[in-house]
Amino acid sequence: MTTTENARKPSLPIVENFTRRAAVKGGFATLGAAAFVAAVSPLRQAAEDKSAAEFMQQHYTELSPQQKADVIARLEAEAKENYGADVTIADDRPIPGTKFVYAINLSVCNGNGKCVEACHKENNHDRDTNQSYIRVLEMPKGTMDMEKGNTTYTGAVPQDDKFYLPVQCQQCDEPPCVDVCPVKATWKEEDGIVVVDYNWCIGCRYCEAACPYHARRFNWKKPEVPADEVNPDQSYLSNRIRPVGVVEKCTYCLHRTRRGKLPACLEACPTGARVFGNILDKDSNIRWILENKRVYILKEELGTKPAFFYYFD
Amino acid sequence: MSSITTTPQPNEPNGKQSHITSYPKFIGRSLWLATEGSFAFYAWMTMLTALFLVGANAWANQVAGGMIATNMTDQVSWGLYIANFTFMVGLAAGGVMMVIPAYLYHDRKMHDVVIIGELLAIAAIVMCLMFVVADLGRPDRFWHMLPIVGKFNWPISMLTWDVIVLNGYLLLNLHICGYLLYMRFLGRKPNPTWYIPFVMLSIVWAISIHTVTAFLYCGLGGRPFWNTALLAPRFLASAFVSGPAFIIVSMVLIKRLTGVGGLDQPIATLTKIIRVTILINLLMVASELFTEFYTGGSHVSAAKYLFFGLHGKTALVPWTWTAIGLNVTAALLFLWPGLLRLRWRPLLVTACLMAFVGAWIEKGMGLIIPGFVPSTLHEIVEYVPSQLEWKVTVGIWAFGLMVFTVALKTALPTLKHPAEH
């Protein structure tokens, strides 16, 4: 191969034998492109599981009633196809004049973990990873330092020298998880519940990093739930089976509580340690407790203003 | 485009039209040139392509099967990808350490080679964006992050700020490099109005990309290990070590492989910069450790885990002490005045590599992981990257090096015959 003399003086050298070189380079480029297509071929399979309608779906708050109905019909069909379960997905909206708060009586909670289990079943969590929105810490008496707690305790409960601290989403009034979300996939509703649009979340897990209460969970894989164990009473913003690759969280069981029922964890609690209600209702039990008991919140110094309270008798 | 008065192609009717035809020609010629080279060059590019394909395949499998294939958990929800992302932002910002002497202090020698730093910034930002995409659970929903078509949580989310500053920095550097090389291609003198303001802006912008990236972490009150005002300055200090270190090694290689001259003085300037920044970085690390360990309390547990292990869990301890060993040794080498002598070049390269790897560990595994250990409920869940994560990471690094190599090849004629401007 010869190089040209610098007579024509363009600053970049010109290579002769253009066509032969071009052919060789083109050949290698084609080879590279083919290898690339082969390398990323698993993507094709991933794409087959997702419809164009899902890809194009707008944010929950921007869907028209008709679009919402279409989306829900599609999600119900997908549940049938993927899980073999007949489910109903409702679009439960906040009840005006309602602000939900939760309280736990630490004098009574004995760490039996029934709430954890009930949450797991109610919210159609992945059976394989045994996921739940609730974590219970076994704490030595005489400290509030979580450092000294243990989330993986086993054996008989309650232990004499221990107390039990269940932690779940605190539905903060200043939620750091909502602030950090780059796409507004998570927000706080009027009744105080922080929700996630599972069809808008991009799975960056920044909210998971921001949450001081370990309240958020990521779907590291496609959830597995046997057809006969699927809870068919679902809502778009709460316990419908989540897609892979998105973040989810406790919604105070809004598919129950917005229909006048109590959260699953509360119903499952055998000790009566859990109290739930509308703080705006002057006659409610929860209001009486917050006014008359020694109440405190977790990590108050962070300024997250939880709507989740702990109290002692 | 009215500033162009001398037109080398007389057959073009006016300046505007000539750009429409000659800019694509410039791009095509550059790409053609970038694929010309010796056997060693082709071997190097083939190796990088192979590594990139391995990474692409691993990533495709991750998307198909879910991120369960990584070793991340709900407790440690960010891992190797975000660790590398953080480090790469630093590398991109560090490139500016060539721009400052060149344009603020009118260092002539630096002027001729400043484009190396800018090209590094381009390659590093491309890698940053790839690491972020690799970390997304739903990369198919990437468009949700775009302003207007998606839902952009600006100005509240720091991540949206990061999207803006990183892409802005990429565009700035693409413009500066593209313009300078294009003018060179046309055989014209670059018009300062078209690039000097952008160069000045890129100095401020380089600081901003690393500051915003630090704010991503230090703005989280629930993560005491990150929640320190010193994080952004620390990020910058270590960026101004790793960036120049990488460029010094690149320049030593360029000098050896291509015969580009005039690199010794820029190498000396960058070495002098590292002498200062590496000490500032160590000082800041020491300050943080002092407040952590002298005060004690619950805030110290992440630092304890990092340096000594906590409750018998010690996965990060070897990483940490390796980083400290590398950083301190590199600092001592840089302090030795003889390091700049030509016969000690291999030692200089060694010192640079040590500082580079030290910063990589410090900004990556040493910063991201201890933010999650212990978790916010003080569970200690350890994290060691999975094989798939390593493959994806290596693939992205290979791609970044490919971009950098191709970009440098394009700039070689300019580097060989620097124009006087």
XYZ file of C-alpha atoms in Angstrom:
734
model
C 0.000 0.000 0.000
C 1.315 3.412 -0.881
C 0.566 6.648 0.835
C 0.042 9.789 -1.138
C 2.530 12.587 -1.184
C 1.436 15.595 0.762
C 0.757 17.552 -2.389
C -2.938 18.019 -1.910
C -2.389 19.054 1.688
C -5.597 18.145 3.437
C -4.769 17.746 7.101
C -6.030 14.178 7.297
C -4.028 11.718 5.182
C -5.834 10.111 2.281
C -5.487 6.391 1.909
C -5.247 4.970 -1.541
C -6.707 1.690 -2.657
C -9.919 2.979 -1.242
C -12.231 0.310 -2.597
C -10.273 -2.707 -1.416
C -9.734 -1.278 2.042
C -13.342 -0.216 2.196
C -14.419 -3.722 1.349
C -12.240 -5.244 4.068
C -13.375 -2.698 6.639
C -16.989 -3.126 5.598
C -16.600 -6.854 6.030
C -15.288 -6.488 9.541
C -17.947 -3.939 10.412
C -20.643 -6.355 9.234
C -19.064 -9.147 11.221
C -18.970 -6.940 14.324
C -22.572 -5.884 13.887
C -23.670 -9.506 13.476
C -21.744 -10.505 16.607
C -23.398 -7.647 18.485
C -26.872 -8.708 17.396
C -26.092 -12.255 18.516
C -24.727 -11.010 21.862
C -27.828 -9.028 22.730
C -30.280 -11.647 21.414
C -31.633 -12.379 24.940
C -33.206 -8.917 24.683
C -35.523 -10.216 21.974
C -36.980 -12.731 24.367
C -37.384 -10.023 27.015
C -39.133 -7.808 24.480
C -41.594 -10.554 23.570
C -42.956 -10.519 27.116
C -43.811 -6.842 26.850
C -46.518 -5.394 24.681
C -46.336 -2.162 22.722
C -49.291 -0.881 24.749
C -47.278 -1.401 27.941
C -44.255 0.359 26.500
C -46.302 3.368 25.410
C -48.405 3.595 28.577
C -48.542 7.064 30.111
C -48.151 7.975 33.783
C -51.077 6.897 35.982
C -52.096 10.482 36.751
C -52.306 11.306 33.057
C -54.521 8.440 31.970
C -58.050 9.305 30.840
C -60.844 7.156 32.348
C -61.027 5.190 29.111
C -57.252 4.658 28.964
C -57.268 3.580 32.595
C -59.992 1.039 31.903
C -57.998 -0.324 28.968
C -54.838 -0.570 31.042
C -56.645 -2.394 33.837
C -58.261 -4.820 31.384
C -54.824 -5.503 29.924
C -53.300 -6.071 33.385
C -56.088 -8.477 34.331
C -55.538 -10.417 31.123
C -51.804 -10.527 31.835
C -52.440 -11.897 35.335
C -54.516 -14.658 33.772
C -51.891 -15.397 31.173
C -48.828 -15.253 33.428
C -50.223 -16.563 36.710
C -53.368 -18.443 35.664
C -55.417 -16.419 38.145
C -58.706 -14.562 37.669
C -58.150 -11.229 39.341
C -60.041 -7.954 39.594
C -57.965 -4.808 39.577
C -59.780 -1.789 40.950
C -58.735 1.839 40.873
C -59.339 2.764 44.503
C -59.094 6.501 45.034
C -58.623 8.351 48.358
C -61.777 9.082 50.346
C -62.087 12.872 50.791
C -61.537 14.032 54.372
C -59.377 11.031 55.194
C -55.813 10.972 56.429
C -54.716 7.505 57.417
C -52.282 6.945 60.280
C -51.034 3.816 61.980
C -49.908 3.172 65.542
C -48.287 0.208 67.268
C -48.387 -0.489 70.980
C -44.877 -1.625 71.853
C -45.995 -2.747 75.322
C -48.150 -5.377 73.673
C -46.316 -6.476 70.511
C -44.640 -9.817 71.189
C -42.765 -10.319 67.953
C -44.793 -13.301 66.714
C -44.461 -12.167 63.089
C -48.053 -12.840 62.037
C -48.198 -9.355 60.488
C -45.170 -10.145 58.312
C -46.804 -13.299 57.027
C -50.201 -11.670 56.411
C -48.552 -8.861 54.442
C -46.725 -11.425 52.321
C -49.955 -13.188 51.338
C -52.211 -10.161 51.040
C -49.867 -8.295 48.740
C -49.029 -11.176 46.395
C -45.335 -11.149 47.218
C -42.852 -13.430 45.521
C -43.057 -16.791 47.310
C -39.466 -17.652 46.506
C -37.853 -14.719 48.322
C -40.495 -14.721 51.085
C -40.818 -10.965 50.745
C -42.843 -8.720 53.042
C -43.180 -4.983 53.629
C -42.788 -5.455 57.380
C -39.626 -6.181 59.303
C -39.675 -6.838 63.042
C -36.630 -6.007 65.144
C -35.979 -7.848 68.370
C -34.521 -5.183 70.649
C -32.875 -5.475 74.068
C -34.857 -3.603 76.715
C -33.415 -0.269 77.720
C -32.370 1.047 74.302
C -33.887 2.491 71.160
C -30.659 1.988 69.208
C -31.511 -0.196 66.200
C -27.838 -1.114 66.054
C -28.534 -3.421 68.977
C -31.593 -4.960 67.348
C -31.897 -8.167 65.380
C -34.209 -8.712 62.407
C -33.494 -12.404 61.946
C -34.289 -13.697 65.431
C -35.584 -17.240 65.841
C -36.926 -19.270 68.736
C -39.697 -18.621 71.246
C -41.167 -15.136 71.585
C -41.415 -13.002 73.551
C -38.043 -13.146 75.310
C -38.117 -11.619 78.799
C -35.294 -9.175 78.233
C -36.464 -8.083 74.763
C -39.082 -5.916 73.163
C -40.257 -6.005 69.553
C -40.268 -3.184 67.036
C -42.159 -3.765 63.768
C -41.045 -1.396 61.003
C -42.818 -0.800 57.707
C -43.435 2.181 55.457
C -43.990 5.206 57.668
C -45.965 7.060 54.951
C -43.922 10.180 55.758
C -45.335 13.646 55.274
C -41.924 14.675 53.955
C -41.036 11.494 52.087
C -37.398 11.454 50.905
C -38.267 8.616 48.518
C -40.720 10.826 46.634
C -38.260 13.723 46.436
C -35.509 11.680 44.845
C -37.544 9.844 42.191
C -36.338 11.206 38.845
C -39.556 10.356 36.968
C -42.303 11.055 39.550
C -43.189 7.372 39.579
C -43.932 7.651 43.305
C -46.019 10.266 45.100
C -48.105 10.939 48.188
C -51.881 10.784 47.828
C -54.382 12.994 49.679
C -55.135 10.349 52.293
C -51.438 10.227 53.237
C -50.496 7.043 51.406
C -47.284 7.051 49.368
C -47.835 5.011 46.222
C -45.848 3.778 43.218
C -46.993 3.534 39.617
C -45.413 0.149 38.876
C -45.891 0.802 35.180
C -43.935 4.042 35.272
C -41.025 3.164 37.620
C -37.717 2.800 35.766
C -36.075 0.742 38.504
C -33.190 3.067 39.421
C -33.709 2.260 43.138
C -32.794 5.779 44.231
C -35.922 5.749 46.454
C -34.672 2.576 48.073
C -31.394 4.315 48.891
C -33.219 7.391 50.210
C -35.671 5.628 52.529
C -34.450 5.659 56.160
C -36.869 2.870 57.172
C -35.991 0.130 54.678
C -39.587 0.318 53.466
C -39.060 -0.200 49.770
C -38.516 -3.440 47.898
C -37.240 -4.083 44.417
C -38.429 -6.878 42.132
C -35.088 -8.454 41.366
C -36.936 -11.135 39.401
C -40.414 -11.879 38.169
C -42.531 -12.669 41.271
C -43.676 -16.272 41.636
C -47.118 -16.859 43.120
C -49.023 -20.142 42.619
C -52.421 -19.578 40.952
C -54.411 -20.785 43.958
C -52.501 -18.482 46.296
C -52.994 -15.281 44.304
C -55.071 -12.752 46.194
C -57.582 -11.753 43.478
C -58.789 -8.557 45.214
C -56.340 -6.072 43.773
C -55.845 -2.425 43.089
C -53.723 -0.695 40.452
C -51.649 1.190 43.047
C -51.288 -1.557 45.625
C -51.249 -5.352 45.638
C -51.503 -6.298 41.975
C -48.631 -8.574 41.034
C -45.717 -6.306 40.263
C -43.699 -6.423 37.060
C -40.041 -7.400 37.259
C -37.511 -4.584 37.642
C -39.636 -2.059 39.546
C -39.819 -0.842 43.130
C -42.822 -1.518 45.369
C -43.865 -0.635 48.903
C -46.492 -0.836 51.655
C -49.641 1.085 50.739
C -51.482 0.671 54.064
C -53.381 -1.971 52.026
C -55.244 0.775 50.169
C -57.269 -1.838 48.287
C -58.785 -2.651 51.703
C -58.580 0.547 53.703
C -60.064 2.745 50.990
C -62.981 0.316 50.961
C -63.539 0.671 54.704
C -61.592 -2.402 55.799
C -58.503 -2.657 57.985
C -54.951 -3.434 56.814
C -54.116 -7.133 56.558
C -51.289 -6.840 59.098
C -53.668 -5.404 61.671
C -56.267 -8.136 61.160
C -53.606 -10.783 61.496
C -52.130 -9.405 64.732
C -53.114 -11.729 67.601
C -52.100 -9.306 70.364
C -54.062 -6.223 69.343
C -50.903 -4.142 69.218
C -51.923 -2.472 65.964
C -54.275 0.492 65.609
C -55.238 2.089 62.300
C -57.574 4.916 61.422
C -58.398 8.341 60.129
C -56.669 11.024 62.146
C -59.121 13.654 60.878
C -61.978 11.796 62.585
C -62.199 13.301 66.104
C -63.987 10.259 67.509
C -61.581 7.685 66.158
C -59.672 5.303 68.364
C -56.383 6.342 66.806
C -57.012 9.984 67.593
C -57.611 9.118 71.249
C -54.376 7.140 71.411
C -52.281 9.875 69.853
C -53.745 12.394 72.303
C -53.448 10.297 75.452
C -50.504 7.898 75.164
C -46.763 8.369 75.262
C -46.200 8.435 71.521
C -43.008 8.652 69.528
C -41.831 8.270 65.929
C -38.762 6.635 64.415
C -35.725 8.712 63.394
C -37.460 11.974 64.233
C -34.185 13.842 63.715
C -34.363 13.226 59.969
C -37.445 15.406 59.576
C -39.417 12.889 57.523
C -42.591 13.387 59.657
C -43.934 9.839 59.649
C -47.662 9.042 59.744
C -46.710 5.922 61.696
C -46.524 6.076 65.482
C -45.245 3.926 68.313
C -46.605 4.138 71.848
C -46.367 2.561 75.289
C -49.126 1.868 77.761
C -21.324 30.882 10.842
C -20.707 34.348 9.469
C -17.237 34.410 10.963
C -15.873 32.181 8.211
C -14.369 34.368 5.556
C -11.683 32.314 3.878
C -13.136 29.422 1.923
C -10.726 26.800 0.661
C -13.314 25.224 -1.623
C -13.993 27.802 -4.300
C -16.736 25.748 -5.898
C -19.013 26.189 -2.871
C -21.383 29.111 -3.309
C -21.353 30.265 0.329
C -20.088 29.346 3.782
C -23.339 27.892 5.092
C -23.724 25.291 2.401
C -20.116 24.293 2.575
C -20.569 23.134 6.158
C -23.520 20.975 5.253
C -21.409 19.029 2.811
C -17.987 19.268 4.396
C -18.915 18.413 7.999
C -20.205 14.939 7.079
C -17.128 14.574 4.916
C -14.991 15.471 7.950
C -16.813 12.913 10.115
C -16.457 10.242 7.440
C -12.777 11.009 6.920
C -12.183 10.928 10.679
C -13.867 7.571 11.068
C -11.927 6.227 8.128
C -8.720 7.440 9.652
C -9.660 6.030 13.027
C -9.900 2.561 11.540
C -6.447 2.738 9.959
C -3.549 1.402 11.907
C -0.857 -1.101 12.657
C -1.324 -4.746 13.499
C -1.058 -3.903 17.207
C -3.830 -1.366 16.803
C -6.136 -3.890 15.185
C -5.299 -6.444 17.867
C -6.105 -3.898 20.567
C -9.425 -2.954 18.975
C -10.357 -6.588 18.395
C -9.695 -7.385 22.033
C -11.817 -4.440 23.165
C -14.611 -5.460 20.797
C -14.557 -8.996 22.151
C -14.721 -7.766 25.753
C -17.496 -5.360 24.851
C -19.501 -8.187 23.265
C -19.108 -10.285 26.417
C -20.452 -7.347 28.437
C -23.324 -6.724 26.019
C -24.326 -10.360 26.220
C -24.200 -10.333 30.032
C -26.327 -7.189 30.124
C -28.880 -8.670 27.713
C -29.157 -11.692 29.998
C -29.604 -9.410 32.988
C -32.460 -7.596 31.239
C -34.078 -10.862 30.183
C -33.866 -12.609 33.552
C -34.107 -9.690 35.955
C -31.444 -8.189 38.185
C -31.533 -11.235 40.416
C -28.412 -12.162 38.448
C -26.550 -9.390 40.238
C -25.606 -9.787 43.877
C -27.437 -6.644 44.896
C -30.212 -6.872 47.486
C -32.869 -4.633 49.006
C -30.293 -3.798 51.694
C -27.433 -3.063 49.279
C -29.463 -1.742 46.376
C -26.603 -0.167 44.458
C -23.385 -2.000 43.684
C -20.571 -2.231 41.181
C -22.405 -0.309 38.429
C -23.091 2.790 40.488
C -19.620 2.526 42.037
C -18.097 2.686 38.549
C -20.507 5.404 37.497
C -19.342 7.582 40.397
C -15.718 7.004 39.548
C -16.238 7.708 35.842
C -17.887 11.043 36.611
C -14.667 11.878 38.430
C -12.549 10.832 35.480
C -14.640 13.034 33.195
C -14.319 15.968 35.560
C -10.586 15.323 35.998
C -10.005 15.936 32.301
C -10.591 19.613 33.020
C -7.254 19.741 34.832
C -5.677 20.088 31.392
C -8.083 22.804 30.333
C -7.391 25.031 33.322
C -3.616 25.409 32.819
C -4.076 25.691 29.068
C -6.730 28.359 28.946
C -6.655 30.092 32.324
C -2.864 30.166 32.663
C -2.072 30.267 28.947
C 0.234 27.299 29.117
C 1.309 27.039 25.443
C 2.455 23.432 25.584
C -0.748 22.401 27.271
C -2.712 24.211 24.598
C -1.477 21.815 21.960
C -2.569 18.678 23.781
C -5.554 19.882 25.794
C -7.798 17.975 23.433
C -6.632 14.694 25.029
C -8.377 15.709 28.263
C -11.520 16.713 26.430
C -11.679 13.462 24.491
C -11.213 11.549 27.732
C -14.168 13.477 29.152
C -16.315 12.383 26.203
C -15.369 8.712 26.594
C -15.872 8.848 30.378
C -19.336 10.424 30.110
C -20.391 7.819 27.558
C -19.327 5.187 30.093
C -21.235 6.978 32.869
C -24.428 6.873 30.857
C -23.887 3.194 30.055
C -23.349 2.337 33.731
C -26.573 4.112 34.671
C -28.501 2.235 31.990
C -26.934 -1.042 33.133
C -28.209 -0.331 36.635
C -31.817 0.333 35.575
C -34.346 -2.363 36.354
C -36.410 -1.237 33.376
C -34.119 0.136 30.662
C -37.087 -0.110 28.261
C -38.649 2.770 30.184
C -35.631 4.998 29.772
C -37.758 7.530 27.914
C -39.661 8.311 31.127
C -36.559 10.220 32.167
C -36.588 12.541 29.178
C -37.924 16.041 29.703
C -41.296 16.783 28.061
C -42.033 13.264 26.717
C -41.445 11.702 30.117
C -41.982 13.145 33.569
C -38.906 14.985 34.695
C -38.828 15.537 38.484
C -36.808 18.712 38.227
C -35.599 20.552 40.279
C -36.380 18.302 43.258
C -34.616 15.078 42.295
C -30.823 15.250 42.221
C -30.853 12.505 39.612
C -32.563 14.808 37.103
C -29.862 17.400 37.807
C -27.306 14.727 37.085
C -28.986 13.880 33.778
C -28.766 17.554 32.799
C -25.174 18.186 33.846
C -23.791 14.939 32.444
C -25.457 15.316 29.053
C -24.602 19.007 29.022
C -20.952 18.205 29.686
C -20.994 15.612 26.923
C -22.424 18.114 24.445
C -19.964 20.823 25.517
C -16.982 18.578 24.956
C -18.352 17.175 21.718
C -18.745 20.722 20.476
C -15.283 21.878 21.541
C -13.471 18.832 20.164
C -15.642 18.668 17.069
C -15.094 22.322 16.282
C -11.325 22.312 16.804
C -10.787 19.161 14.758
C -13.153 20.320 12.037
C -11.352 23.619 11.632
C -8.147 21.669 11.435
C -9.680 19.501 8.730
C -10.702 22.567 6.777
C -7.209 23.937 7.252
C -8.508 27.031 8.979
C -7.600 28.775 12.164
C -10.240 28.155 14.834
C -12.196 31.276 15.650
C -11.915 31.873 19.428
C -15.526 33.114 19.617
C -16.707 29.640 18.692
C -14.846 27.738 21.339
C -13.244 29.861 24.075
C -16.579 30.674 25.794
C -17.439 26.968 25.719
C -14.048 26.050 27.126
C -14.546 28.476 30.017
C -18.039 27.100 30.576
C -16.694 23.558 30.563
C -14.403 24.409 33.498
C -17.359 25.402 35.657
C -19.383 22.527 34.240
C -16.720 19.946 35.108
C -16.907 21.037 38.748
C -20.698 20.823 38.569
C -20.883 17.261 37.279
C -18.982 15.947 40.250
C -20.681 18.220 42.745
C -24.132 17.149 41.590
C -23.070 13.510 41.663
C -21.873 13.967 45.251
C -25.181 15.641 46.125
C -26.951 12.484 44.915
C -25.506 10.731 47.931
C -24.869 13.382 50.560
C -28.446 14.647 50.333
C -29.772 11.425 51.838
C -30.342 11.944 55.573
C -31.028 8.276 56.157
C -27.499 7.280 55.107
C -25.121 8.750 57.702
C -21.997 7.527 55.905
C -22.791 9.727 52.896
C -24.486 12.563 54.736
C -21.409 14.783 55.008
C -20.764 18.202 53.529
C -17.222 17.095 52.728
C -18.390 14.610 50.116
C -18.434 16.966 47.110
C -14.985 18.473 47.836
C -13.632 14.972 48.419
C -15.078 13.865 45.097
C -13.373 16.732 43.321
C -10.035 16.191 45.024
C -9.903 12.543 44.035
C -11.171 13.356 40.526
C -8.257 15.735 40.133
C -5.984 12.836 40.982
C -7.538 10.098 38.841
C -8.189 12.257 35.757
C -4.640 13.624 35.397
C -3.195 10.209 36.337
C -5.066 8.588 33.454
C -4.009 11.330 31.050
C -0.341 11.051 32.062
C -0.384 7.326 31.325
C -2.169 7.985 28.031
C 0.409 10.597 27.047
C 3.320 8.327 27.888
C 1.737 5.700 25.640
C 0.947 8.192 22.880
C 4.527 9.408 22.922
C 5.886 5.900 22.664
C 3.424 4.608 20.073
C 2.919 7.557 17.757
C 5.881 9.838 18.100
C 3.783 12.850 19.004
C 6.179 15.377 20.501
C 5.845 18.103 23.075
C 4.252 15.892 25.693
C 6.921 16.068 28.389
C 5.981 19.502 29.607
C 2.259 18.723 29.891
C 3.181 15.520 31.757
C 5.229 17.621 34.172
C 2.379 20.077 34.679
C -0.107 17.297 35.419
C 2.347 15.622 37.779
C 2.646 18.875 39.705
C -1.146 19.076 39.884
C -1.394 15.543 41.280
C 1.271 16.372 43.890
C -1.155 18.868 45.379
C -4.496 17.173 44.825
C -3.423 13.780 46.141
C -2.432 15.389 49.436
C -5.663 17.382 49.646
C -7.579 14.160 49.059
C -5.713 12.337 51.806
C -6.234 15.256 54.170
C -9.984 15.167 53.586
C -10.141 11.408 54.117
C -8.265 11.889 57.384
C -10.639 14.682 58.481
C -13.653 12.505 57.894
C -12.149 9.571 59.715
C -11.300 11.782 62.652
C -14.852 13.052 63.110
C -16.226 9.541 62.662
C -13.971 7.672 65.020
C -13.235 10.352 67.637
C -16.936 11.087 68.141
C -18.084 7.491 67.985
C -21.797 6.909 68.315
C -23.984 5.078 65.864
C -22.757 7.073 62.882
C -19.409 5.361 63.015
C -20.700 1.875 62.243
C -20.379 2.135 58.448
C -16.810 3.406 58.768
C -16.049 0.637 61.251
C -17.415 -1.886 58.789
C -15.286 -0.398 56.040
C -12.000 -0.367 57.934
C -12.224 -3.125 60.490
C -15.406 -5.084 59.829
C -18.553 -5.144 61.926
C -19.938 -8.087 63.882
C -17.522 -10.409 62.126
C -18.455 -9.232 58.620
C -15.341 -8.046 56.803
C -15.942 -8.181 53.024
C -14.781 -4.605 52.415
C -11.759 -4.570 54.698
C -9.261 -5.897 52.101
C -10.538 -3.390 49.517
C -10.157 -0.485 51.922
C -6.652 -1.238 53.060
C -5.564 -1.882 49.478
C -6.888 1.564 48.531
C -5.151 3.219 51.467
C -1.895 1.441 50.685
C -2.063 2.476 47.027
C -3.033 6.082 47.780
C -0.360 6.617 50.419
C 2.388 4.975 48.347
C 1.365 6.985 45.292
C 1.382 10.179 47.367
C 4.909 9.451 48.589
C 6.104 8.747 45.044
C 4.576 11.962 43.752
C 6.287 13.937 46.481
C 9.672 12.750 45.301
C 11.081 15.434 42.972
C 13.050 12.912 40.902
C 9.853 11.323 39.622
C 9.790 13.703 36.676
C 13.125 12.593 35.258
C 12.793 10.854 31.946
C 14.560 7.730 33.127
C 12.013 7.349 35.923
C 9.050 7.309 33.505
C 8.066 3.724 34.419
C 7.939 4.796 38.061
C 5.745 7.760 37.192
C 3.391 5.455 35.294
C 3.347 3.088 38.279
C 2.525 5.931 40.643
C -0.269 7.080 38.333
C -1.730 3.585 38.093
C -1.594 3.222 41.875
C -3.358 6.537 42.382
C -5.901 5.598 39.725
C -6.770 2.209 41.196
C -6.724 3.699 44.705
C -9.265 6.326 43.679
C -11.360 3.705 41.903
C -11.682 1.660 45.075
C -12.171 4.695 47.298
C -14.929 6.182 45.143
C -16.484 2.868 44.258
C -16.553 -0.058 46.630
C -15.242 2.144 49.432
C -17.967 4.759 49.114
C -21.123 3.233 47.637
C -21.213 -0.076 49.502
C -20.566 1.160 53.077
C -23.440 3.621 52.526
C -25.669 0.542 52.603
C -23.877 -1.466 55.297
C -25.275 -1.513 57.894
C -28.692 -0.916 56.344
C -31.120 1.692 57.658
C -32.502 -0.927 60.042
C -28.907 -1.844 60.913
C -28.921 -5.197 59.232
C -25.525 -6.239 57.988
C -25.996 -7.730 54.536
C -22.736 -8.006 52.661
C -22.246 -7.518 48.953
C -19.686 -8.998 46.589
C -20.291 -8.316 42.872
C -21.468 -11.297 40.832
C -19.659 -12.600 37.768
C -22.340 -11.060 35.560
C -21.762 -7.654 37.103
C -18.032 -7.929 36.440
C -18.707 -8.906 32.815
C -21.001 -5.946 32.219
C -18.491 -3.643 33.923
C -15.570 -4.909 31.853
C -17.712 -4.581 28.711
C -18.468 -0.941 29.429
C -14.813 -0.198 30.217
C -13.826 -1.840 26.937
C -16.338 0.263 25.059
C -15.095 3.419 26.778
C -11.501 2.609 25.844
C -12.638 2.011 22.276
C -14.286 5.428 22.153
C -11.157 6.997 23.639
C -8.844 5.213 21.186
C -10.928 6.160 18.164
C -11.210 9.750 19.378
C -7.448 9.989 19.927
C -6.763 8.567 16.463
C -8.971 11.234 14.978
C -7.038 13.895 16.829
C -3.579 12.514 16.031
C -2.856 14.720 13.004
C -3.665 17.754 15.123
C -1.471 16.525 17.940
C 1.404 15.794 15.567
C 1.330 19.200 13.956
C -0.139 21.611 16.472
C -1.354 24.767 14.807
C -0.396 28.034 16.382
C -3.499 29.539 17.914
